[in-house]
Amino acid sequence: MRSTSTGTTAVLRSICPDSRKTRAGFTLIEALVALALLLAFVSVVGPHLFYARRIADKIDDRIAAQMLLRTILDAPFDRSGLANGPREGETGGLRWSIAAEPMFVDAMVPQREEATPVPADKNRQPATKRPNWIAFHLVATVSWAPGQMVSADSLRLGLGADE
């Protein structure tokens, strides 16, 4: 048994009588509208993509600088050399500097003015002078390009200048 639709084929035959003209595809106007929308989207999003790429290109330098900064702060250092002034250098294309400033706070260490009693039967030995510890504000900076730097602050104990 054969089924047919009533009226549908008659409507299609009246609009497009030739089967060659019913090919699928876009018209020139539709293609131009789609291209205009694509260009508008790219013009809005494009600068953000280029900026993100520039940041991603420089991320390797930032990571290397942060690793060097952490290494400088975690490395053992000469406590007596903190009062000698700033130090700087260059490692692998990264410039670094360390500056230490003494911090004087009256309430840090209470002064002991009482003399300790010395037993009479022991030989008198010269009293050893206790080291004069001072807190230093340490600022370490690493830069990899003009205007590009990372820095960190720390507090360290060091010997005073009279030692």
PDB file of C-alpha atoms in Angstrom:
ATOM      1  CA  MET A   1       0.000   0.000   0.000  1.00  0.00           C
ATOM      2  CA  ARG A   2       1.261   3.381  -0.917  1.00  0.00           C
ATOM      3  CA  SER A   3       0.762   6.507   1.225  1.00  0.00           C
ATOM      4  CA  THR A   4       0.695  10.005  -0.083  1.00  0.00           C
ATOM      5  CA  SER A   5       0.391  13.383   1.522  1.00  0.00           C
ATOM      6  CA  THR A   6      -2.357  15.629   0.347  1.00  0.00           C
ATOM      7  CA  GLY A   7      -1.423  19.158  -0.598  1.00  0.00           C
ATOM      8  CA  THR A   8       2.258  19.098   0.359  1.00  0.00           C
ATOM      9  CA  THR A   9       3.648  18.160  -2.997  1.00  0.00           C
ATOM     10  CA  ALA A  10       1.394  20.611  -4.733  1.00  0.00           C
ATOM     11  CA  VAL A  11       2.687  23.488  -2.576  1.00  0.00           C
ATOM     12  CA  LEU A  12       6.314  22.515  -3.140  1.00  0.00           C
ATOM     13  CA  ARG A  13       5.759  22.182  -6.866  1.00  0.00           C
ATOM     14  CA  SER A  14       4.278  25.629  -7.055  1.00  0.00           C
ATOM     15  CA  ILE A  15       7.199  27.287  -5.178  1.00  0.00           C
ATOM     16  CA  CYS A  16      10.126  25.390  -6.689  1.00  0.00           C
ATOM     17  CA  PRO A  17       9.067  23.673  -9.859  1.00  0.00           C
ATOM     18  CA  ASP A  18      12.633  22.659 -10.806  1.00  0.00           C
ATOM     19  CA  SER A  19      14.462  20.181  -8.523  1.00  0.00           C
ATOM     20  CA  ARG A  20      17.870  21.712  -9.401  1.00  0.00           C
ATOM     21  CA  LYS A  21      16.927  24.975  -7.695  1.00  0.00           C
ATOM     22  CA  THR A  22      16.193  23.280  -4.327  1.00  0.00           C
ATOM     23  CA  ARG A  23      19.865  22.567  -3.524  1.00  0.00           C
ATOM     24  CA  ALA A  24      20.992  22.989   0.103  1.00  0.00           C
ATOM     25  CA  GLY A  25      23.465  25.760   0.987  1.00  0.00           C
ATOM     26  CA  PHE A  26      23.855  29.328   2.174  1.00  0.00           C
ATOM     27  CA  THR A  27      23.123  32.419   0.231  1.00  0.00           C
ATOM     28  CA  LEU A  28      25.746  35.111  -0.107  1.00  0.00           C
ATOM     29  CA  ILE A  29      23.914  37.357   2.370  1.00  0.00           C
ATOM     30  CA  GLU A  30      23.818  34.620   5.021  1.00  0.00           C
ATOM     31  CA  ALA A  31      27.542  33.939   4.605  1.00  0.00           C
ATOM     32  CA  LEU A  32      28.377  37.659   4.901  1.00  0.00           C
ATOM     33  CA  VAL A  33      26.253  38.020   8.047  1.00  0.00           C
ATOM     34  CA  ALA A  34      27.959  34.991   9.625  1.00  0.00           C
ATOM     35  CA  LEU A  35      31.395  36.394   8.740  1.00  0.00           C
ATOM     36  CA  ALA A  36      30.486  39.812  10.195  1.00  0.00           C
ATOM     37  CA  LEU A  37      29.372  38.180  13.462  1.00  0.00           C
ATOM     38  CA  LEU A  38      32.590  36.162  13.637  1.00  0.00           C
ATOM     39  CA  LEU A  39      34.728  39.261  13.062  1.00  0.00           C
ATOM     40  CA  ALA A  40      32.822  41.177  15.741  1.00  0.00           C
ATOM     41  CA  PHE A  41      33.406  38.359  18.233  1.00  0.00           C
ATOM     42  CA  VAL A  42      37.127  38.151  17.417  1.00  0.00           C
ATOM     43  CA  SER A  43      37.539  41.926  17.717  1.00  0.00           C
ATOM     44  CA  VAL A  44      36.018  41.848  21.200  1.00  0.00           C
ATOM     45  CA  VAL A  45      37.817  38.754  22.507  1.00  0.00           C
ATOM     46  CA  GLY A  46      41.097  39.089  20.565  1.00  0.00           C
ATOM     47  CA  PRO A  47      42.900  41.665  22.755  1.00  0.00           C
ATOM     48  CA  HIS A  48      42.176  39.600  25.863  1.00  0.00           C
ATOM     49  CA  LEU A  49      43.644  36.506  24.242  1.00  0.00           C
ATOM     50  CA  PHE A  50      46.812  38.358  23.214  1.00  0.00           C
ATOM     51  CA  TYR A  51      47.190  39.782  26.720  1.00  0.00           C
ATOM     52  CA  ALA A  52      46.790  36.298  28.249  1.00  0.00           C
ATOM     53  CA  ARG A  53      49.395  34.930  25.871  1.00  0.00           C
ATOM     54  CA  ARG A  54      51.858  37.690  26.812  1.00  0.00           C
ATOM     55  CA  ILE A  55      51.362  36.873  30.493  1.00  0.00           C
ATOM     56  CA  ALA A  56      51.838  33.151  29.817  1.00  0.00           C
ATOM     57  CA  ASP A  57      55.071  33.845  27.926  1.00  0.00           C
ATOM     58  CA  LYS A  58      56.516  35.712  30.917  1.00  0.00           C
ATOM     59  CA  ILE A  59      55.344  33.237  33.572  1.00  0.00           C
ATOM     60  CA  ASP A  60      58.553  31.203  33.266  1.00  0.00           C
ATOM     61  CA  ASP A  61      60.629  34.258  34.232  1.00  0.00           C
ATOM     62  CA  ARG A  62      58.363  34.997  37.196  1.00  0.00           C
ATOM     63  CA  ILE A  63      58.570  31.415  38.462  1.00  0.00           C
ATOM     64  CA  ALA A  64      62.375  31.423  38.156  1.00  0.00           C
ATOM     65  CA  ALA A  65      62.546  34.734  40.054  1.00  0.00           C
ATOM     66  CA  GLN A  66      60.300  33.439  42.839  1.00  0.00           C
ATOM     67  CA  MET A  67      62.387  30.276  43.166  1.00  0.00           C
ATOM     68  CA  LEU A  68      65.604  32.332  43.408  1.00  0.00           C
ATOM     69  CA  LEU A  69      63.984  34.619  45.989  1.00  0.00           C
ATOM     70  CA  ARG A  70      62.947  31.643  48.114  1.00  0.00           C
ATOM     71  CA  THR A  71      66.435  30.150  47.786  1.00  0.00           C
ATOM     72  CA  ILE A  72      68.050  33.402  48.904  1.00  0.00           C
ATOM     73  CA  LEU A  73      65.799  33.675  51.962  1.00  0.00           C
ATOM     74  CA  ASP A  74      66.095  30.000  52.935  1.00  0.00           C
ATOM     75  CA  ALA A  75      69.871  29.745  52.477  1.00  0.00           C
ATOM     76  CA  PRO A  76      72.082  29.790  55.574  1.00  0.00           C
ATOM     77  CA  PHE A  77      73.704  33.181  56.021  1.00  0.00           C
ATOM     78  CA  ASP A  78      76.401  34.830  58.083  1.00  0.00           C
ATOM     79  CA  ARG A  79      74.603  36.557  60.940  1.00  0.00           C
ATOM     80  CA  SER A  80      77.533  38.869  61.599  1.00  0.00           C
ATOM     81  CA  GLY A  81      77.372  40.153  57.991  1.00  0.00           C
ATOM     82  CA  LEU A  82      73.850  41.562  58.276  1.00  0.00           C
ATOM     83  CA  ALA A  83      75.092  44.940  59.513  1.00  0.00           C
ATOM     84  CA  ASN A  84      77.581  45.296  56.640  1.00  0.00           C
ATOM     85  CA  GLY A  85      75.033  46.794  54.238  1.00  0.00           C
ATOM     86  CA  PRO A  86      73.198  45.659  51.121  1.00  0.00           C
ATOM     87  CA  ARG A  87      74.408  42.863  48.891  1.00  0.00           C
ATOM     88  CA  GLU A  88      73.495  42.299  45.261  1.00  0.00           C
ATOM     89  CA  GLY A  89      74.388  40.099  42.343  1.00  0.00           C
ATOM     90  CA  GLU A  90      73.183  38.362  39.213  1.00  0.00           C
ATOM     91  CA  THR A  91      72.344  34.697  38.740  1.00  0.00           C
ATOM     92  CA  GLY A  92      71.140  33.220  35.462  1.00  0.00           C
ATOM     93  CA  GLY A  93      69.988  36.570  34.067  1.00  0.00           C
ATOM     94  CA  LEU A  94      68.109  37.438  37.277  1.00  0.00           C
ATOM     95  CA  ARG A  95      69.325  40.400  39.350  1.00  0.00           C
ATOM     96  CA  TRP A  96      68.958  40.059  43.113  1.00  0.00           C
ATOM     97  CA  SER A  97      69.597  42.312  46.099  1.00  0.00           C
ATOM     98  CA  ILE A  98      69.357  41.920  49.867  1.00  0.00           C
ATOM     99  CA  ALA A  99      69.143  44.892  52.219  1.00  0.00           C
ATOM    100  CA  ALA A 100      69.129  44.602  56.012  1.00  0.00           C
ATOM    101  CA  GLU A 101      68.191  47.414  58.397  1.00  0.00           C
ATOM    102  CA  PRO A 102      68.519  47.094  62.156  1.00  0.00           C
ATOM    103  CA  MET A 103      65.311  47.365  64.149  1.00  0.00           C
ATOM    104  CA  PHE A 104      65.580  48.993  67.559  1.00  0.00           C
ATOM    105  CA  VAL A 105      62.671  48.259  69.835  1.00  0.00           C
ATOM    106  CA  ASP A 106      63.007  49.163  73.530  1.00  0.00           C
ATOM    107  CA  ALA A 107      60.686  46.427  74.707  1.00  0.00           C
ATOM    108  CA  MET A 108      62.467  43.615  72.866  1.00  0.00           C
ATOM    109  CA  VAL A 109      64.961  42.492  75.534  1.00  0.00           C
ATOM    110  CA  PRO A 110      64.774  43.597  79.165  1.00  0.00           C
ATOM    111  CA  GLN A 111      68.099  44.827  80.541  1.00  0.00           C
ATOM    112  CA  ARG A 112      69.480  42.860  83.488  1.00  0.00           C
ATOM    113  CA  GLU A 113      71.319  45.080  85.905  1.00  0.00           C
ATOM    114  CA  GLU A 114      71.570  42.650  88.770  1.00  0.00           C
ATOM    115  CA  ALA A 115      74.947  41.011  89.230  1.00  0.00           C
ATOM    116  CA  THR A 116      74.930  37.288  89.707  1.00  0.00           C
ATOM    117  CA  PRO A 117      76.493  36.266  93.012  1.00  0.00           C
ATOM    118  CA  VAL A 118      79.814  34.471  92.575  1.00  0.00           C
ATOM    119  CA  PRO A 119      80.766  31.856  95.182  1.00  0.00           C
ATOM    120  CA  ALA A 120      83.968  32.763  97.062  1.00  0.00           C
ATOM    121  CA  ASP A 121      85.579  29.352  96.790  1.00  0.00           C
ATOM    122  CA  LYS A 122      85.727  29.254  93.007  1.00  0.00           C
ATOM    123  CA  ASN A 123      88.516  30.864  91.111  1.00  0.00           C
ATOM    124  CA  ARG A 124      87.458  34.125  89.607  1.00  0.00           C
ATOM    125  CA  GLN A 125      87.259  33.770  85.882  1.00  0.00           C
ATOM    126  CA  PRO A 126      86.738  36.740  83.633  1.00  0.00           C
ATOM    127  CA  ALA A 127      83.085  37.092  82.777  1.00  0.00           C
ATOM    128  CA  THR A 128      82.310  36.252  79.196  1.00  0.00           C
ATOM    129  CA  LYS A 129      80.469  38.957  77.381  1.00  0.00           C
ATOM    130  CA  ARG A 130      77.104  37.931  76.055  1.00  0.00           C
ATOM    131  CA  PRO A 131      76.500  38.545  72.346  1.00  0.00           C
ATOM    132  CA  ASN A 132      74.474  41.600  71.457  1.00  0.00           C
ATOM    133  CA  TRP A 133      71.667  40.254  69.260  1.00  0.00           C
ATOM    134  CA  ILE A 134      69.712  42.731  67.161  1.00  0.00           C
ATOM    135  CA  ALA A 135      66.656  42.145  64.992  1.00  0.00           C
ATOM    136  CA  PHE A 136      67.177  43.033  61.337  1.00  0.00           C
ATOM    137  CA  HIS A 137      64.464  43.816  58.779  1.00  0.00           C
ATOM    138  CA  LEU A 138      65.590  41.911  55.690  1.00  0.00           C
ATOM    139  CA  VAL A 139      64.263  42.858  52.235  1.00  0.00           C
ATOM    140  CA  ALA A 140      65.168  40.581  49.314  1.00  0.00           C
ATOM    141  CA  THR A 141      64.334  41.560  45.728  1.00  0.00           C
ATOM    142  CA  VAL A 142      64.724  39.665  42.448  1.00  0.00           C
ATOM    143  CA  SER A 143      64.128  41.316  39.061  1.00  0.00           C
ATOM    144  CA  TRP A 144      64.152  39.751  35.605  1.00  0.00           C
ATOM    145  CA  ALA A 145      63.242  42.699  33.356  1.00  0.00           C
ATOM    146  CA  PRO A 146      62.846  46.465  33.746  1.00  0.00           C
ATOM    147  CA  GLY A 147      59.880  47.040  36.007  1.00  0.00           C
ATOM    148  CA  GLN A 148      59.392  43.298  36.669  1.00  0.00           C
ATOM    149  CA  MET A 149      60.333  42.214  40.192  1.00  0.00           C
ATOM    150  CA  VAL A 150      59.309  40.162  43.185  1.00  0.00           C
ATOM    151  CA  SER A 151      60.323  40.940  46.748  1.00  0.00           C
ATOM    152  CA  ALA A 152      59.923  39.512  50.227  1.00  0.00           C
ATOM    153  CA  ASP A 153      60.411  40.848  53.746  1.00  0.00           C
ATOM    154  CA  SER A 154      61.723  38.864  56.683  1.00  0.00           C
ATOM    155  CA  LEU A 155      63.020  39.396  60.206  1.00  0.00           C
ATOM    156  CA  ARG A 156      66.374  37.867  61.190  1.00  0.00           C
ATOM    157  CA  LEU A 157      68.540  38.001  64.250  1.00  0.00           C
ATOM    158  CA  GLY A 158      72.106  39.196  63.820  1.00  0.00           C
ATOM    159  CA  LEU A 159      75.012  40.368  65.904  1.00  0.00           C
ATOM    160  CA  GLY A 160      75.224  44.059  66.709  1.00  0.00           C
ATOM    161  CA  ALA A 161      77.897  46.369  65.342  1.00  0.00           C
ATOM    162  CA  ASP A 162      79.994  46.307  68.552  1.00  0.00           C
ATOM    163  CA  GLU A 163      80.750  42.582  68.199  1.00  0.00           C
TER     164      GLU A 163
END
